[in-house]
PDB file of C-alpha atoms in Angstrom:
ATOM      1  CA  MET A   1     -22.956  33.155  18.500  1.00 69.00           C
ATOM      2  CA  GLY A   2     -24.569  31.215  21.107  1.00 87.00           C
ATOM      3  CA  ASN A   3     -28.306  30.422  21.256  1.00 92.00           C
ATOM      4  CA  ARG A   4     -28.557  33.113  23.816  1.00 91.00           C
ATOM      5  CA  ALA A   5     -26.633  35.109  22.267  1.00 88.00           C
ATOM      6  CA  ALA A   6     -28.921  35.075  18.974  1.00 87.00           C
ATOM      7  CA  VAL A   7     -32.385  35.589  20.550  1.00 89.00           C
ATOM      8  CA  GLU A   8     -30.657  38.676  22.291  1.00 88.00           C
ATOM      9  CA  ALA A   9     -29.850  40.026  18.763  1.00 84.00           C
ATOM     10  CA  PHE A  10     -33.603  39.017  17.365  1.00 82.00           C
ATOM     11  CA  TYR A  11     -34.829  41.305  19.958  1.00 83.00           C
ATOM     12  CA  SER A  12     -32.476  44.282  19.932  1.00 81.00           C
ATOM     13  CA  ALA A  13     -33.444  44.274  15.405  1.00 76.00           C
ATOM     14  CA  GLY A  14     -37.295  44.243  16.718  1.00 73.00           C
ATOM     15  CA  GLY A  15     -37.894  40.942  17.745  1.00 75.00           C
ATOM     16  CA  PRO A  16     -41.294  39.731  16.253  1.00 73.00           C
ATOM     17  CA  ASP A  17     -42.021  42.747  14.642  1.00 74.00           C
ATOM     18  CA  ALA A  18     -38.129  42.692  13.016  1.00 77.00           C
ATOM     19  CA  ASP A  19     -37.621  43.291   9.334  1.00 80.00           C
ATOM     20  CA  PRO A  20     -38.659  40.230   7.582  1.00 81.00           C
ATOM     21  CA  ALA A  21     -35.098  40.008   6.145  1.00 85.00           C
ATOM     22  CA  VAL A  22     -33.927  39.786   9.783  1.00 82.00           C
ATOM     23  CA  LEU A  23     -36.655  37.058  10.088  1.00 80.00           C
ATOM     24  CA  MET A  24     -35.032  34.793   7.863  1.00 85.00           C
ATOM     25  CA  GLU A  25     -31.275  34.851   8.536  1.00 86.00           C
ATOM     26  CA  VAL A  26     -33.181  33.986  13.088  1.00 87.00           C
ATOM     27  CA  PHE A  27     -35.814  31.916  11.938  1.00 87.00           C
ATOM     28  CA  HIS A  28     -35.409  27.870  10.859  1.00 91.00           C
ATOM     29  CA  PRO A  29     -37.126  26.943   7.277  1.00 91.00           C
ATOM     30  CA  ASP A  30     -38.392  24.458   8.985  1.00 92.00           C
ATOM     31  CA  TYR A  31     -39.982  26.239  12.148  1.00 89.00           C
ATOM     32  CA  VAL A  32     -43.113  26.444  14.293  1.00 90.00           C
ATOM     33  CA  SER A  33     -45.176  29.122  16.784  1.00 88.00           C
ATOM     34  CA  HIS A  34     -47.490  26.191  18.991  1.00 90.00           C
ATOM     35  CA  THR A  35     -48.612  29.514  19.945  1.00 85.00           C
ATOM     36  CA  SER A  36     -49.697  31.477  15.936  1.00 80.00           C
ATOM     37  CA  PRO A  37     -53.013  31.811  15.178  1.00 77.00           C
ATOM     38  CA  PRO A  38     -54.758  29.206  14.081  1.00 79.00           C
ATOM     39  CA  GLY A  39     -54.326  28.060  10.195  1.00 78.00           C
ATOM     40  CA  MET A  40     -50.554  29.720  10.037  1.00 76.00           C
ATOM     41  CA  GLU A  41     -48.498  27.160   8.412  1.00 79.00           C
ATOM     42  CA  PRO A  42     -45.206  26.038  10.033  1.00 82.00           C
ATOM     43  CA  GLY A  43     -42.485  27.699   8.016  1.00 82.00           C
ATOM     44  CA  ILE A  44     -40.385  30.503   7.580  1.00 82.00           C
ATOM     45  CA  GLU A  45     -44.461  32.171   6.215  1.00 82.00           C
ATOM     46  CA  GLN A  46     -45.299  31.798   9.472  1.00 81.00           C
ATOM     47  CA  ALA A  47     -43.069  33.982  10.849  1.00 80.00           C
ATOM     48  CA  LEU A  48     -43.674  36.181   8.769  1.00 82.00           C
ATOM     49  CA  ALA A  49     -47.632  36.004   8.345  1.00 81.00           C
ATOM     50  CA  LEU A  50     -46.875  36.187  12.369  1.00 80.00           C
ATOM     51  CA  ARG A  51     -45.162  39.527  11.918  1.00 79.00           C
ATOM     52  CA  GLU A  52     -48.300  40.852   9.346  1.00 81.00           C
ATOM     53  CA  PHE A  53     -50.613  40.151  11.633  1.00 81.00           C
ATOM     54  CA  LEU A  54     -48.901  42.244  14.361  1.00 81.00           C
ATOM     55  CA  HIS A  55     -49.165  44.388  12.284  1.00 81.00           C
ATOM     56  CA  SER A  56     -52.186  45.019  11.965  1.00 83.00           C
ATOM     57  CA  ALA A  57     -53.632  45.116  15.418  1.00 86.00           C
ATOM     58  CA  PHE A  58     -50.106  47.147  16.473  1.00 86.00           C
ATOM     59  CA  ALA A  59     -48.773  50.212  16.554  1.00 83.00           C
ATOM     60  CA  ASP A  60     -45.220  51.278  17.788  1.00 87.00           C
ATOM     61  CA  ILE A  61     -44.724  47.991  19.343  1.00 87.00           C
ATOM     62  CA  HIS A  62     -42.059  47.401  21.210  1.00 89.00           C
ATOM     63  CA  TYR A  63     -40.516  44.252  23.098  1.00 88.00           C
ATOM     64  CA  GLU A  64     -38.679  44.520  25.953  1.00 92.00           C
ATOM     65  CA  LEU A  65     -36.476  41.325  26.959  1.00 93.00           C
ATOM     66  CA  LEU A  66     -35.808  41.271  30.737  1.00 95.00           C
ATOM     67  CA  ASP A  67     -33.863  38.189  30.808  1.00 94.00           C
ATOM     68  CA  ALA A  68     -32.592  34.916  29.091  1.00 95.00           C
ATOM     69  CA  ILE A  69     -31.926  32.022  30.754  1.00 96.00           C
ATOM     70  CA  GLU A  70     -29.789  29.875  27.832  1.00 96.00           C
ATOM     71  CA  ASP A  71     -29.680  26.074  28.600  1.00 96.00           C
ATOM     72  CA  GLY A  72     -28.455  23.264  25.631  1.00 96.00           C
ATOM     73  CA  ASP A  73     -30.518  24.203  22.881  1.00 97.00           C
ATOM     74  CA  GLN A  74     -33.420  26.857  23.759  1.00 97.00           C
ATOM     75  CA  VAL A  75     -33.408  29.600  24.735  1.00 97.00           C
ATOM     76  CA  ALA A  76     -35.955  31.061  27.767  1.00 97.00           C
ATOM     77  CA  THR A  77     -37.386  34.878  27.866  1.00 96.00           C
ATOM     78  CA  ARG A  78     -38.955  36.915  29.687  1.00 96.00           C
ATOM     79  CA  THR A  79     -40.347  39.956  28.110  1.00 94.00           C
ATOM     80  CA  ARG A  80     -42.772  43.403  27.998  1.00 95.00           C
ATOM     81  CA  ILE A  81     -44.290  43.952  24.456  1.00 92.00           C
ATOM     82  CA  THR A  82     -45.488  47.673  24.721  1.00 93.00           C
ATOM     83  CA  ALA A  83     -48.476  49.367  21.809  1.00 92.00           C
ATOM     84  CA  THR A  84     -51.361  50.817  21.116  1.00 93.00           C
ATOM     85  CA  HIS A  85     -53.831  49.153  19.458  1.00 93.00           C
ATOM     86  CA  ALA A  86     -54.991  50.364  16.399  1.00 90.00           C
ATOM     87  CA  GLY A  87     -56.039  48.061  14.318  1.00 88.00           C
ATOM     88  CA  ASP A  88     -59.077  44.855  13.927  1.00 81.00           C
ATOM     89  CA  GLY A  89     -57.004  42.162  13.180  1.00 70.00           C
ATOM     90  CA  LEU A  90     -57.528  40.225  16.613  1.00 72.00           C
ATOM     91  CA  GLY A  91     -61.576  40.519  15.239  1.00 76.00           C
ATOM     92  CA  PHE A  92     -62.685  43.865  16.887  1.00 79.00           C
ATOM     93  CA  PRO A  93     -61.883  47.605  15.499  1.00 88.00           C
ATOM     94  CA  ALA A  94     -59.117  48.665  17.445  1.00 91.00           C
ATOM     95  CA  THR A  95     -59.568  50.450  20.721  1.00 91.00           C
ATOM     96  CA  GLY A  96     -57.067  53.694  19.826  1.00 93.00           C
ATOM     97  CA  LYS A  97     -55.371  52.183  24.277  1.00 93.00           C
ATOM     98  CA  ARG A  98     -51.690  51.602  24.527  1.00 94.00           C
ATOM     99  CA  PHE A  99     -50.947  48.264  26.532  1.00 94.00           C
ATOM    100  CA  THR A 100     -48.069  47.076  28.548  1.00 95.00           C
ATOM    101  CA  ALA A 101     -47.705  43.353  29.447  1.00 95.00           C
ATOM    102  CA  ASP A 102     -45.591  40.469  30.201  1.00 95.00           C
ATOM    103  CA  GLN A 103     -44.118  37.410  28.569  1.00 95.00           C
ATOM    104  CA  MET A 104     -42.327  34.691  28.592  1.00 96.00           C
ATOM    105  CA  HIS A 105     -41.458  32.492  25.897  1.00 95.00           C
ATOM    106  CA  PHE A 106     -39.516  29.823  24.753  1.00 97.00           C
ATOM    107  CA  VAL A 107     -36.910  29.187  21.995  1.00 95.00           C
ATOM    108  CA  ARG A 108     -35.895  25.018  20.145  1.00 97.00           C
ATOM    109  CA  PHE A 109     -32.619  26.076  18.225  1.00 96.00           C
ATOM    110  CA  ALA A 110     -31.788  23.956  15.391  1.00 96.00           C
ATOM    111  CA  ASP A 111     -28.263  24.848  12.481  1.00 94.00           C
ATOM    112  CA  GLY A 112     -28.035  27.702  14.771  1.00 92.00           C
ATOM    113  CA  LYS A 113     -31.633  29.218  13.735  1.00 92.00           C
ATOM    114  CA  ILE A 114     -34.877  29.070  15.760  1.00 92.00           C
ATOM    115  CA  VAL A 115     -37.031  26.320  15.152  1.00 94.00           C
ATOM    116  CA  GLU A 116     -39.650  26.051  17.726  1.00 95.00           C
ATOM    117  CA  HIS A 117     -41.562  28.215  19.806  1.00 92.00           C
ATOM    118  CA  TRP A 118     -43.576  28.229  22.722  1.00 94.00           C
ATOM    119  CA  ALA A 119     -44.667  32.110  24.628  1.00 93.00           C
ATOM    120  CA  VAL A 120     -47.067  32.350  27.691  1.00 94.00           C
ATOM    121  CA  ARG A 121     -49.031  36.000  26.760  1.00 91.00           C
ATOM    122  CA  ASP A 122     -50.710  38.068  30.078  1.00 90.00           C
ATOM    123  CA  ASP A 123     -53.241  38.049  27.441  1.00 87.00           C
ATOM    124  CA  ALA A 124     -56.176  39.087  29.378  1.00 88.00           C
ATOM    125  CA  ALA A 125     -53.657  42.274  30.994  1.00 90.00           C
ATOM    126  CA  MET A 126     -53.765  43.594  27.211  1.00 90.00           C
ATOM    127  CA  MET A 127     -57.254  42.911  26.990  1.00 88.00           C
ATOM    128  CA  ARG A 128     -57.919  44.862  30.101  1.00 91.00           C
ATOM    129  CA  GLN A 129     -56.074  47.812  29.399  1.00 91.00           C
ATOM    130  CA  ILE A 130     -57.269  48.090  25.592  1.00 90.00           C
ATOM    131  CA  GLY A 131     -61.112  47.710  27.060  1.00 86.00           C
ATOM    132  CA  MET A 132     -62.328  44.866  26.242  1.00 84.00           C
ATOM    133  CA  ILE A 133     -62.856  42.981  29.095  1.00 83.00           C
ATOM    134  CA  PRO A 134     -64.001  44.440  32.724  1.00 81.00           C
ATOM    135  CA  ALA A 135     -60.549  45.762  34.647  1.00 76.00           C
ATOM    136  CA  ALA A 136     -60.998  42.554  37.867  1.00 68.00           C
ATOM    137  CA  ALA A 137     -62.734  44.606  40.605  1.00 54.00           C
TER     138      ALA A 137
END
């Protein structure tokens, strides 16, 4: 399976919210996400901790893979996240509001598994939709 196909399989299995067994298959033991919240240590545990973080903040989280481009050992994706802010994992009380936001993810593979991750997320759009910052004028 090529790197792009591995990323597509990852998102079809639930993306970052996938079953922990799927994460263990997809992520390299030396995995590091350069955009995880502070305090998460590198390694496969980082992917598992991120999954728990997402569960603590969002209900019914869904990632839609819109595009994927492979170049050597790297894959760039454009995704759309939809979820409900149902927990206080973001550091403020749940609003119960649903949001949709676009993201871009860049991953590097080693030994057929994701070893590095970078992301560009539209967190401002998410925060506006859940009412944490005012809507743009």
